[in-house]
Amino acid sequence: MEVSELVHRVEPSPNCNDRKLPISMLVIHYTEMKPVETALDRLTDREAGVSAHYLITEAGEVIQLVSEAKRAWHAGASYWRGIKDVNSASIGIELDHPGHAGGYRGFEEAQFEALVPLVARIVKDHDIARTNVVGHSDVAPMRKVDPGELFPWERLSEYELCLSTPAKFEQADPFDNDGAFILALERFGYDITEGRKAIEAFERRWRPERIEGKPDAQLGAILWQLLLERDQGLAR
């Protein structure tokens, strides 16, 4: 296993196999397990059948579990921009955090400071587009809500490591009806099998202060602008 200077220790997980796709994505999760040793035990337990490439503790310790060359088992049943085997196409990072089930709260500064250089190195090494740095809820909206509405996506975007929420809008209310909005969500990359869940995932990422699960003019303007910028090649 190749280990970078950003890794503090290695705890190998047996839960991995060969990739079937080139790496094109990075998926951020939270563990929803405390203390961190509980999450580490599960991610390295053969019987559990789950893993990730990295686990970052709240104190900022970076633990590598699976080689980036291997397919870690972090995303489960998931989909993003036409890719159904997200595990094969992605690097998975777990953040030590109690999650929504354990008293949801903000993320620790030391953890974020450890995350930034790790993400920067990964996206550079694998040429991952900002549009493909996503949360677990983005790729599995029917099942997952992590890393949740308090994850500091905007701060991460300041380092140009993910997309930022658009500040200016070309269209104030661009979609004629809810169905048009949901189809646009699919075009952007989401699994729209359950429309309300897909909308909630979009809100959690792009309008975290208000999650209602139904389209409105503000959400439409955000989605339209994201699609426009991507089509213009400004969202790489």
GROMACS .gro file of C-alpha atoms in nm, residues 18-228:
model
  211
   18ASP     CA    1  -1.012  -0.464  -0.768
   19ARG     CA    2  -1.152  -0.157  -0.940
   20LYS     CA    3  -1.353  -0.191  -1.260
   21LEU     CA    4  -1.345   0.179  -1.349
   22PRO     CA    5  -1.086   0.458  -1.344
   23ILE     CA    6  -1.095   0.696  -1.049
   24SER     CA    7  -1.308   1.001  -1.127
   25MET     CA    8  -1.482   1.083  -0.798
   26LEU     CA    9  -1.425   1.156  -0.431
   27VAL     CA   10  -1.703   1.084  -0.180
   28ILE     CA   11  -1.714   1.232   0.171
   29HIS     CA   12  -1.898   1.051   0.451
   30TYR     CA   13  -1.941   1.067   0.825
   31THR     CA   14  -1.911   0.759   1.042
   32GLU     CA   15  -2.213   0.814   1.271
   33MET     CA   16  -2.028   0.605   1.530
   34LYS     CA   17  -1.855   0.714   1.849
   35PRO     CA   18  -1.594   0.675   1.978
   36VAL     CA   19  -1.374   0.666   1.670
   37GLU     CA   20  -1.239   0.324   1.770
   38THR     CA   21  -1.587   0.182   1.713
   39ALA     CA   22  -1.588   0.312   1.356
   40LEU     CA   23  -1.232   0.191   1.298
   41ASP     CA   24  -1.319  -0.156   1.423
   42ARG     CA   25  -1.617  -0.175   1.188
   43LEU     CA   26  -1.428  -0.045   0.886
   44THR     CA   27  -1.160  -0.311   0.935
   45ASP     CA   28  -1.393  -0.598   1.031
   46ARG     CA   29  -1.414  -0.860   0.756
   47GLU     CA   30  -1.762  -0.960   0.869
   48ALA     CA   31  -1.892  -0.603   0.846
   49GLY     CA   32  -1.809  -0.580   0.476
   50VAL     CA   33  -1.757  -0.203   0.474
   51SER     CA   34  -1.451   0.017   0.443
   52ALA     CA   35  -1.316   0.345   0.309
   53HIS     CA   36  -0.980   0.459   0.186
   54TYR     CA   37  -0.934   0.705   0.472
   55LEU     CA   38  -1.074   0.784   0.815
   56ILE     CA   39  -1.006   1.125   0.967
   57THR     CA   40  -1.054   1.161   1.342
   58GLU     CA   41  -1.198   1.472   1.502
   59ALA     CA   42  -0.849   1.546   1.632
   60GLY     CA   43  -0.720   1.553   1.273
   61GLU     CA   44  -0.545   1.215   1.256
   62VAL     CA   45  -0.553   1.068   0.905
   63ILE     CA   46  -0.580   0.688   0.903
   64GLN     CA   47  -0.544   0.498   0.577
   65LEU     CA   48  -0.748   0.179   0.551
   66VAL     CA   49  -0.737   0.083   0.183
   67SER     CA   50  -0.491   0.155  -0.097
   68GLU     CA   51  -0.624   0.408  -0.348
   69ALA     CA   52  -0.551   0.153  -0.618
   70LYS     CA   53  -0.819  -0.072  -0.467
   71ARG     CA   54  -1.198  -0.050  -0.461
   72ALA     CA   55  -1.308   0.028  -0.104
   73TRP     CA   56  -1.663  -0.056   0.001
   74HIS     CA   57  -1.792   0.281   0.121
   75ALA     CA   58  -2.071   0.398  -0.109
   76GLY     CA   59  -2.301   0.094  -0.124
   77ALA     CA   60  -2.590   0.111  -0.369
   78SER     CA   61  -2.524   0.447  -0.531
   79TYR     CA   62  -2.524   0.648  -0.853
   80TRP     CA   63  -2.366   0.966  -0.986
   81ARG     CA   64  -2.365   1.110  -1.338
   82GLY     CA   65  -2.430   0.777  -1.506
   83ILE     CA   66  -2.196   0.576  -1.284
   84LYS     CA   67  -2.366   0.293  -1.096
   85ASP     CA   68  -2.052   0.138  -0.948
   86VAL     CA   69  -1.945   0.442  -0.746
   87ASN     CA   70  -1.709   0.232  -0.536
   88SER     CA   71  -1.505   0.143  -0.844
   89ALA     CA   72  -1.484   0.505  -0.959
   90SER     CA   73  -1.418   0.680  -0.629
   91ILE     CA   74  -1.199   0.748  -0.328
   92GLY     CA   75  -1.395   0.737  -0.002
   93ILE     CA   76  -1.315   0.949   0.304
   94GLU     CA   77  -1.492   0.885   0.635
   95LEU     CA   78  -1.507   1.166   0.892
   96ASP     CA   79  -1.524   1.068   1.257
   97HIS     CA   80  -1.855   1.225   1.365
   98PRO     CA   81  -2.165   1.133   1.570
   99GLY     CA   82  -2.391   1.200   1.272
  100HIS     CA   83  -2.762   1.276   1.280
  101ALA     CA   84  -2.833   0.973   1.496
  102GLY     CA   85  -2.583   1.077   1.764
  103GLY     CA   86  -2.652   1.449   1.804
  104TYR     CA   87  -2.566   1.620   1.479
  105ARG     CA   88  -2.326   1.915   1.508
  106GLY     CA   89  -2.058   2.099   1.317
  107PHE     CA   90  -1.726   1.945   1.220
  108GLU     CA   91  -1.408   2.002   1.419
  109GLU     CA   92  -1.155   2.252   1.286
  110ALA     CA   93  -0.863   2.010   1.325
  111GLN     CA   94  -1.053   1.756   1.118
  112PHE     CA   95  -1.124   2.005   0.842
  113GLU     CA   96  -0.761   2.119   0.839
  114ALA     CA   97  -0.654   1.757   0.787
  115LEU     CA   98  -0.918   1.701   0.520
  116VAL     CA   99  -0.819   1.992   0.295
  117PRO     CA  100  -0.465   1.880   0.203
  118LEU     CA  101  -0.579   1.520   0.166
  119VAL     CA  102  -0.856   1.615  -0.076
  120ALA     CA  103  -0.617   1.850  -0.259
  121ARG     CA  104  -0.364   1.573  -0.310
  122ILE     CA  105  -0.627   1.320  -0.420
  123VAL     CA  106  -0.799   1.544  -0.676
  124LYS     CA  107  -0.462   1.646  -0.818
  125ASP     CA  108  -0.327   1.291  -0.843
  126HIS     CA  109  -0.642   1.156  -1.007
  127ASP     CA  110  -0.753   1.468  -1.195
  128ILE     CA  111  -1.095   1.466  -1.027
  129ALA     CA  112  -1.329   1.744  -1.138
  130ARG     CA  113  -1.487   1.966  -0.874
  131THR     CA  114  -1.829   1.846  -0.988
  132ASN     CA  115  -1.730   1.498  -0.873
  133VAL     CA  116  -1.628   1.588  -0.518
  134VAL     CA  117  -1.953   1.496  -0.349
  135GLY     CA  118  -2.119   1.375  -0.031
  136HIS     CA  119  -2.261   1.031   0.038
  137SER     CA  120  -2.610   1.182   0.026
  138ASP     CA  121  -2.545   1.303  -0.328
  139VAL     CA  122  -2.471   0.953  -0.458
  140ALA     CA  123  -2.724   0.768  -0.240
  141PRO     CA  124  -3.009   1.014  -0.173
  142MET     CA  125  -3.264   0.746  -0.095
  143ARG     CA  126  -3.054   0.602   0.189
  144LYS     CA  127  -2.805   0.855   0.320
  145VAL     CA  128  -2.787   1.210   0.455
  146ASP     CA  129  -2.414   1.234   0.532
  147PRO     CA  130  -2.202   1.437   0.567
  148GLY     CA  131  -2.508   1.655   0.617
  149GLU     CA  132  -2.613   2.014   0.610
  150LEU     CA  133  -2.340   2.135   0.848
  151PHE     CA  134  -2.048   2.009   0.643
  152PRO     CA  135  -1.850   2.318   0.530
  153TRP     CA  136  -1.873   2.276   0.154
  154GLU     CA  137  -1.832   2.648   0.095
  155ARG     CA  138  -1.506   2.653   0.290
  156LEU     CA  139  -1.381   2.356   0.087
  157SER     CA  140  -1.479   2.537  -0.233
  158GLU     CA  141  -1.258   2.832  -0.133
  159TYR     CA  142  -0.963   2.599  -0.200
  160GLU     CA  143  -1.120   2.514  -0.540
  161LEU     CA  144  -1.168   2.154  -0.429
  162CYS     CA  145  -1.543   2.137  -0.491
  163LEU     CA  146  -1.809   2.352  -0.652
  164SER     CA  147  -1.935   2.658  -0.468
  165THR     CA  148  -2.296   2.768  -0.451
  166PRO     CA  149  -2.358   3.011  -0.738
  167ALA     CA  150  -2.357   3.377  -0.635
  168LYS     CA  151  -2.524   3.513  -0.950
  169PHE     CA  152  -2.816   3.368  -1.144
  170GLU     CA  153  -2.904   3.385  -1.513
  171GLN     CA  154  -3.263   3.276  -1.454
  172ALA     CA  155  -3.475   3.360  -1.149
  173ASP     CA  156  -3.735   3.081  -1.192
  174PRO     CA  157  -3.627   2.868  -1.490
  175PHE     CA  158  -3.841   2.553  -1.455
  176ASP     CA  159  -4.206   2.539  -1.553
  177ASN     CA  160  -4.301   2.260  -1.314
  178ASP     CA  161  -4.169   2.016  -1.054
  179GLY     CA  162  -4.112   1.745  -1.313
  180ALA     CA  163  -3.883   1.968  -1.517
  181PHE     CA  164  -3.680   2.045  -1.205
  182ILE     CA  165  -3.644   1.676  -1.118
  183LEU     CA  166  -3.534   1.590  -1.472
  184ALA     CA  167  -3.274   1.866  -1.447
  185LEU     CA  168  -3.154   1.709  -1.122
  186GLU     CA  169  -3.098   1.387  -1.314
  187ARG     CA  170  -2.907   1.576  -1.580
  188PHE     CA  171  -2.684   1.726  -1.313
  189GLY     CA  172  -2.606   1.379  -1.177
  190TYR     CA  173  -2.859   1.266  -0.917
  191ASP     CA  174  -3.054   0.943  -0.896
  192ILE     CA  175  -3.415   1.065  -0.916
  193THR     CA  176  -3.584   0.730  -0.844
  194GLU     CA  177  -3.738   0.899  -0.540
  195GLY     CA  178  -3.782   1.261  -0.642
  196ARG     CA  179  -3.833   1.404  -0.294
  197LYS     CA  180  -3.519   1.236  -0.161
  198ALA     CA  181  -3.317   1.365  -0.456
  199ILE     CA  182  -3.443   1.719  -0.391
  200GLU     CA  183  -3.355   1.690  -0.020
  201ALA     CA  184  -3.004   1.577  -0.112
  202PHE     CA  185  -2.969   1.874  -0.346
  203GLU     CA  186  -3.091   2.110  -0.073
  204ARG     CA  187  -2.859   1.955   0.183
  205ARG     CA  188  -2.567   2.033  -0.045
  206TRP     CA  189  -2.669   2.363  -0.205
  207ARG     CA  190  -2.918   2.524   0.037
  208PRO     CA  191  -2.846   2.361   0.372
  209GLU     CA  192  -3.031   2.621   0.577
  210ARG     CA  193  -3.370   2.504   0.447
  211ILE     CA  194  -3.448   2.143   0.355
  212GLU     CA  195  -3.808   2.089   0.246
  213GLY     CA  196  -3.794   1.831  -0.032
  214LYS     CA  197  -3.987   2.031  -0.288
  215PRO     CA  198  -3.876   2.259  -0.573
  216ASP     CA  199  -3.901   2.635  -0.548
  217ALA     CA  200  -3.768   2.934  -0.742
  218GLN     CA  201  -3.447   2.958  -0.539
  219LEU     CA  202  -3.358   2.592  -0.589
  220GLY     CA  203  -3.443   2.620  -0.958
  221ALA     CA  204  -3.214   2.919  -0.999
  222ILE     CA  205  -2.928   2.738  -0.825
  223LEU     CA  206  -2.968   2.422  -1.031
  224TRP     CA  207  -2.999   2.614  -1.359
  225GLN     CA  208  -2.682   2.808  -1.285
  226LEU     CA  209  -2.488   2.494  -1.190
  227LEU     CA  210  -2.590   2.328  -1.515
  228LEU     CA  211  -2.511   2.639  -1.716
   0.00000   0.00000   0.00000
